[in-house]
Short mmCIF file of C-alpha atoms in Angstrom, two decimals:
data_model
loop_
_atom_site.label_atom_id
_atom_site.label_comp_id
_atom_site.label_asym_id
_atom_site.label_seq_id
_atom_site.Cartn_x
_atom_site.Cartn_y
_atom_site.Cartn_z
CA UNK A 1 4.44 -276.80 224.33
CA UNK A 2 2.18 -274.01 224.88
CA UNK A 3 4.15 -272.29 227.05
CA UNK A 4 7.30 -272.84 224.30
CA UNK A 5 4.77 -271.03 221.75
CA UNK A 6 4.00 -268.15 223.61
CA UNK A 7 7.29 -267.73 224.49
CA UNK A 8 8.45 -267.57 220.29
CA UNK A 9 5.49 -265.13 219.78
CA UNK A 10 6.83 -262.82 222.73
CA UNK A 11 9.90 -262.49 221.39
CA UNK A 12 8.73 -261.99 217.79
CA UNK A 13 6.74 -259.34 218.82
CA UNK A 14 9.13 -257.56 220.80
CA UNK A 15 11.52 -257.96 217.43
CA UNK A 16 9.05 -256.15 215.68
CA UNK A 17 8.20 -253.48 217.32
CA UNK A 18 11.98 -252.57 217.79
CA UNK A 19 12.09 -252.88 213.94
CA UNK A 20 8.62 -250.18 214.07
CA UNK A 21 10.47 -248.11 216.51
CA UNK A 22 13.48 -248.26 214.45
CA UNK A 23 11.83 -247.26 210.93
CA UNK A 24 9.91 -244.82 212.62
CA UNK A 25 12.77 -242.87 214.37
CA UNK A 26 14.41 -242.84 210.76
CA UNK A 27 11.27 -241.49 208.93
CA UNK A 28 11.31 -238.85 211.38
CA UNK A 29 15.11 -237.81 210.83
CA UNK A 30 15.27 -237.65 206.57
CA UNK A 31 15.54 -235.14 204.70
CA UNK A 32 17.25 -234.78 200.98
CA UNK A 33 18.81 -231.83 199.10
CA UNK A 34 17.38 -231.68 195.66
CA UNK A 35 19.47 -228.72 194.53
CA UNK A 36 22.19 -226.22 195.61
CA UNK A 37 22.33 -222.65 194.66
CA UNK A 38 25.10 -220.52 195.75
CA UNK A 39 26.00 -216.63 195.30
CA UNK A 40 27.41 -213.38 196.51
CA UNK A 41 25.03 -211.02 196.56
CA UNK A 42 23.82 -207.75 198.37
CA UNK A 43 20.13 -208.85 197.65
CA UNK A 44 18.36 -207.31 200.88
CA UNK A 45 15.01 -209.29 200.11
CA UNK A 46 17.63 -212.87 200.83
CA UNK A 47 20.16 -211.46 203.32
CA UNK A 48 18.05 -208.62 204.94
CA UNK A 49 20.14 -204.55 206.08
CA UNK A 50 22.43 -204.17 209.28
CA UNK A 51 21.33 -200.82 211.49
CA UNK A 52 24.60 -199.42 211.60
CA UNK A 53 25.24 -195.79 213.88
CA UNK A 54 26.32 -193.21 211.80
CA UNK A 55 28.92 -189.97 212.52
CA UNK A 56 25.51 -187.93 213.68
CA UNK A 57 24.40 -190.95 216.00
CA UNK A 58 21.57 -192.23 213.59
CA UNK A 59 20.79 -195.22 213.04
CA UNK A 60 21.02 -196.20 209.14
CA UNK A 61 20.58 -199.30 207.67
CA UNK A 62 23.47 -201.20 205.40
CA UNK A 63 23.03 -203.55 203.02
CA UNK A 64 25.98 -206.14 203.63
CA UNK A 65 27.33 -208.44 200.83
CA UNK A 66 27.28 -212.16 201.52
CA UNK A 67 28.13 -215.47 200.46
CA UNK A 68 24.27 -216.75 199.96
CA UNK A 69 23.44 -220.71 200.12
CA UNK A 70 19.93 -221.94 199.11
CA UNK A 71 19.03 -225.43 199.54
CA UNK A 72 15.41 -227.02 197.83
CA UNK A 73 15.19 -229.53 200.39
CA UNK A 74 12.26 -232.45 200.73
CA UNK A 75 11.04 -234.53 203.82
CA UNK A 76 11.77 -237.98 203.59
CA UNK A 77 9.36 -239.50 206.15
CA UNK A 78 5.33 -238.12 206.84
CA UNK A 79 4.74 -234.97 207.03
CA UNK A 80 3.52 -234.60 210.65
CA UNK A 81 6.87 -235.26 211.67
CA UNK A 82 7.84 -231.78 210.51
CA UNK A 83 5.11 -229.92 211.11
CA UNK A 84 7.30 -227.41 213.72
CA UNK A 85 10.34 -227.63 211.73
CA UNK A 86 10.48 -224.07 210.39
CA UNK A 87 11.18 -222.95 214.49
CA UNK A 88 13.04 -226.01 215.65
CA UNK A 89 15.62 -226.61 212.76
CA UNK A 90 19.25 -224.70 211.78
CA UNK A 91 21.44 -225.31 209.50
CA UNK A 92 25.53 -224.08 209.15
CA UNK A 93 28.36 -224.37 206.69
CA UNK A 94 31.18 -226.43 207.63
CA UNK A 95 33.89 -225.65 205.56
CA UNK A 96 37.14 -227.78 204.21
CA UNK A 97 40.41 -226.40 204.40
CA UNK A 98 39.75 -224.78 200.30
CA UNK A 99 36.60 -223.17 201.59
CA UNK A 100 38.08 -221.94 205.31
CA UNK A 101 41.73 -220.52 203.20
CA UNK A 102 39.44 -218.96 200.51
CA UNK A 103 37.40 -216.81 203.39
CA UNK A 104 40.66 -215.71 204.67
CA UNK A 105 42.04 -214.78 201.68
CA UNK A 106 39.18 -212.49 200.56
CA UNK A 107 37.57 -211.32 203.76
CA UNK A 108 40.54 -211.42 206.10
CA UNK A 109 38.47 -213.87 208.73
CA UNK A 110 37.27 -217.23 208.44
CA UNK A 111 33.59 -216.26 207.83
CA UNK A 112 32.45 -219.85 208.99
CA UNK A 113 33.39 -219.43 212.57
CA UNK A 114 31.19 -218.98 214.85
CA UNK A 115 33.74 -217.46 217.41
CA UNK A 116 34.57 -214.22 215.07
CA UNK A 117 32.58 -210.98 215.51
CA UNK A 118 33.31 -209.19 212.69
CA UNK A 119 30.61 -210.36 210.10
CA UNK A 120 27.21 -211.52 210.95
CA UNK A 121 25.59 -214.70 209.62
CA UNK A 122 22.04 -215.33 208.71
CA UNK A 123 19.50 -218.71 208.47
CA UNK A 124 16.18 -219.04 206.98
CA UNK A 125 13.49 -221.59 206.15
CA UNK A 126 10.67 -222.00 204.23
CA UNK A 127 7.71 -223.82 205.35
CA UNK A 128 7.44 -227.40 203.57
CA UNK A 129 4.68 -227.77 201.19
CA UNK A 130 2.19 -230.68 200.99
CA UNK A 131 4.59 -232.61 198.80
CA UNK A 132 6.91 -232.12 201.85
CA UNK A 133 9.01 -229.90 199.69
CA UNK A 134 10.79 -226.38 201.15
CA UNK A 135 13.75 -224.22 201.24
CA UNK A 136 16.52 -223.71 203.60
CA UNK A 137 19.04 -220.91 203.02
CA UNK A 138 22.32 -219.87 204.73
CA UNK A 139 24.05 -217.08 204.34
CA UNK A 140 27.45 -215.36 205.92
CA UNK A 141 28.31 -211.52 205.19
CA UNK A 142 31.40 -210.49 204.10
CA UNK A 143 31.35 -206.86 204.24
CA UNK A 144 29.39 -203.48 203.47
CA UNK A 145 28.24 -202.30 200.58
CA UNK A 146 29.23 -198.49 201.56
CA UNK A 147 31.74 -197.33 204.41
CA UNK A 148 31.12 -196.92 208.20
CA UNK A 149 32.25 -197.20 211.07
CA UNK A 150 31.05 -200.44 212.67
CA UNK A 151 31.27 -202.85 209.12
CA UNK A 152 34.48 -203.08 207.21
CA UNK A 153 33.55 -202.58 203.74
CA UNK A 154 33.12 -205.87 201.41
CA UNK A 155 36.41 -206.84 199.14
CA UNK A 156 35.61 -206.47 195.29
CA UNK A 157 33.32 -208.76 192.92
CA UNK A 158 36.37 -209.68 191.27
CA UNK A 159 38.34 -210.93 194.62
CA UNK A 160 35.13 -212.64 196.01
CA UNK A 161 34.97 -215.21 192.61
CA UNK A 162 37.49 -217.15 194.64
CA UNK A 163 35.42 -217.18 197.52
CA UNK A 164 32.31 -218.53 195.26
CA UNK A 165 34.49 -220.64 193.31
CA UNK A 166 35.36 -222.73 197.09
CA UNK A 167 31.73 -222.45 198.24
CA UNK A 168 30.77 -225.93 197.68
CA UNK A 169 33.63 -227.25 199.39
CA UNK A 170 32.29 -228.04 202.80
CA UNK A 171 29.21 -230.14 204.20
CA UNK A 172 25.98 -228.61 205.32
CA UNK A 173 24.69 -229.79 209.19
CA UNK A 174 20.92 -229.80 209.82
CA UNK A 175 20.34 -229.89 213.63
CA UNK A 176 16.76 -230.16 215.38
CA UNK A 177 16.63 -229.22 218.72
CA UNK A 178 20.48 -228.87 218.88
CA UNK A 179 20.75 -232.29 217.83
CA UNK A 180 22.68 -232.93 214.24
CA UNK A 181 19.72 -234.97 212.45
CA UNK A 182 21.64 -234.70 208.84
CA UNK A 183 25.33 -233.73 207.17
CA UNK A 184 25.85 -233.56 203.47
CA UNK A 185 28.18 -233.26 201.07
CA UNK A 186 27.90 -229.51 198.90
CA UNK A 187 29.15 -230.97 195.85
CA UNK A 188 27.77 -234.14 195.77
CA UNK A 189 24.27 -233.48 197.83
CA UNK A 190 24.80 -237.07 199.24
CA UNK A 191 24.18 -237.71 203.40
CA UNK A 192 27.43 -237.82 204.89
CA UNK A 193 28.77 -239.82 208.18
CA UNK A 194 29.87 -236.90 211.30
#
């Protein structure tokens, strides 16, 4: 009978701390979006300048134009889990068919892609408070503000509304380590499945 007991508590414990291990690995992993802004803009401060060669062989800088995603995000599980966060996690755009035909359309290029070389993209995070709250933004430029040689020159406000007007149509992946730890929705703001 003994022996019978032991054996139950065994394998109660050993159900429990799989349940521990479980919770914990998901505490680690969360994080929700508690808002979505998006805009084209030529802000410097959000998307930083390109050094672009000029016709004497200077280097100038450019301010680019770019489709600009900021996400308030907050922590789900205990803060020490994210304490090295703002160097270990990315985030990318991955766009629908609307959002990939859109691009196209007004830049010529499916700005999403990592494979093109035409435009460069952009990622940056800000370090999550004590109430485990931050911000992660994304951005992807679409062209120069003024001509040269290296940067084709950004289409018009007016032709990048449909462009803005797609922007939400895709999901947002947040990797750690190279390892997809979240996907949601742009619209909705809702955790997705891969």
């Amino acid at each position: 009978m003994k022996k019978f007991i032991m054996g139950i508590s065994s394998a109660l414990l050993a159900v429990s701390l799989v349940a521990c291990s479980n919770s914990a690995s998901k505490e680690e992993d969360g994080y929700s979006i508690q808002k979505v802004k998006v805009k084209i803009t030529d802000d410097s401060n959000l998307i930083g300048k390109i050094g672009i060669e000029d016709d004497k062989g200077k280097m100038v800088d450019v301010k680019p134009k770019a489709l600009y995603y900021e996400f308030k995000m907050k922590q789900q599980g205990q803060h020490k889990f994210y304490q090295n966060d703002k160097d270990e996690i990315e985030a990318k755009i991955i766009p629908n068919e609307d959002l990939k035909k859109a691009s196209i359309n007004t830049v010529g290029v499916n700005v999403f892609d990592e494979e093109h070389d035409q435009f460069g993209t952009g990622m940056g995070i800000e370090e999550f408070n004590y109430m485990k709250k931050g911000k992660v933004d994304v951005h992807y430029d679409l062209g120069a503000t003024v001509k040269n040689k290296e940067m084709p020159l950004a289409p018009s406000n007016q032709k990048l509304k449909e462009l803005q007007e797609a922007a939400k149509h895709g999901k947002l992946v947040i990797t750690r380590n190279n390892k997809e730890i979240g996907r949601y929705d742009l619209e909705t703001l809702e955790s997705v499945k891969k």
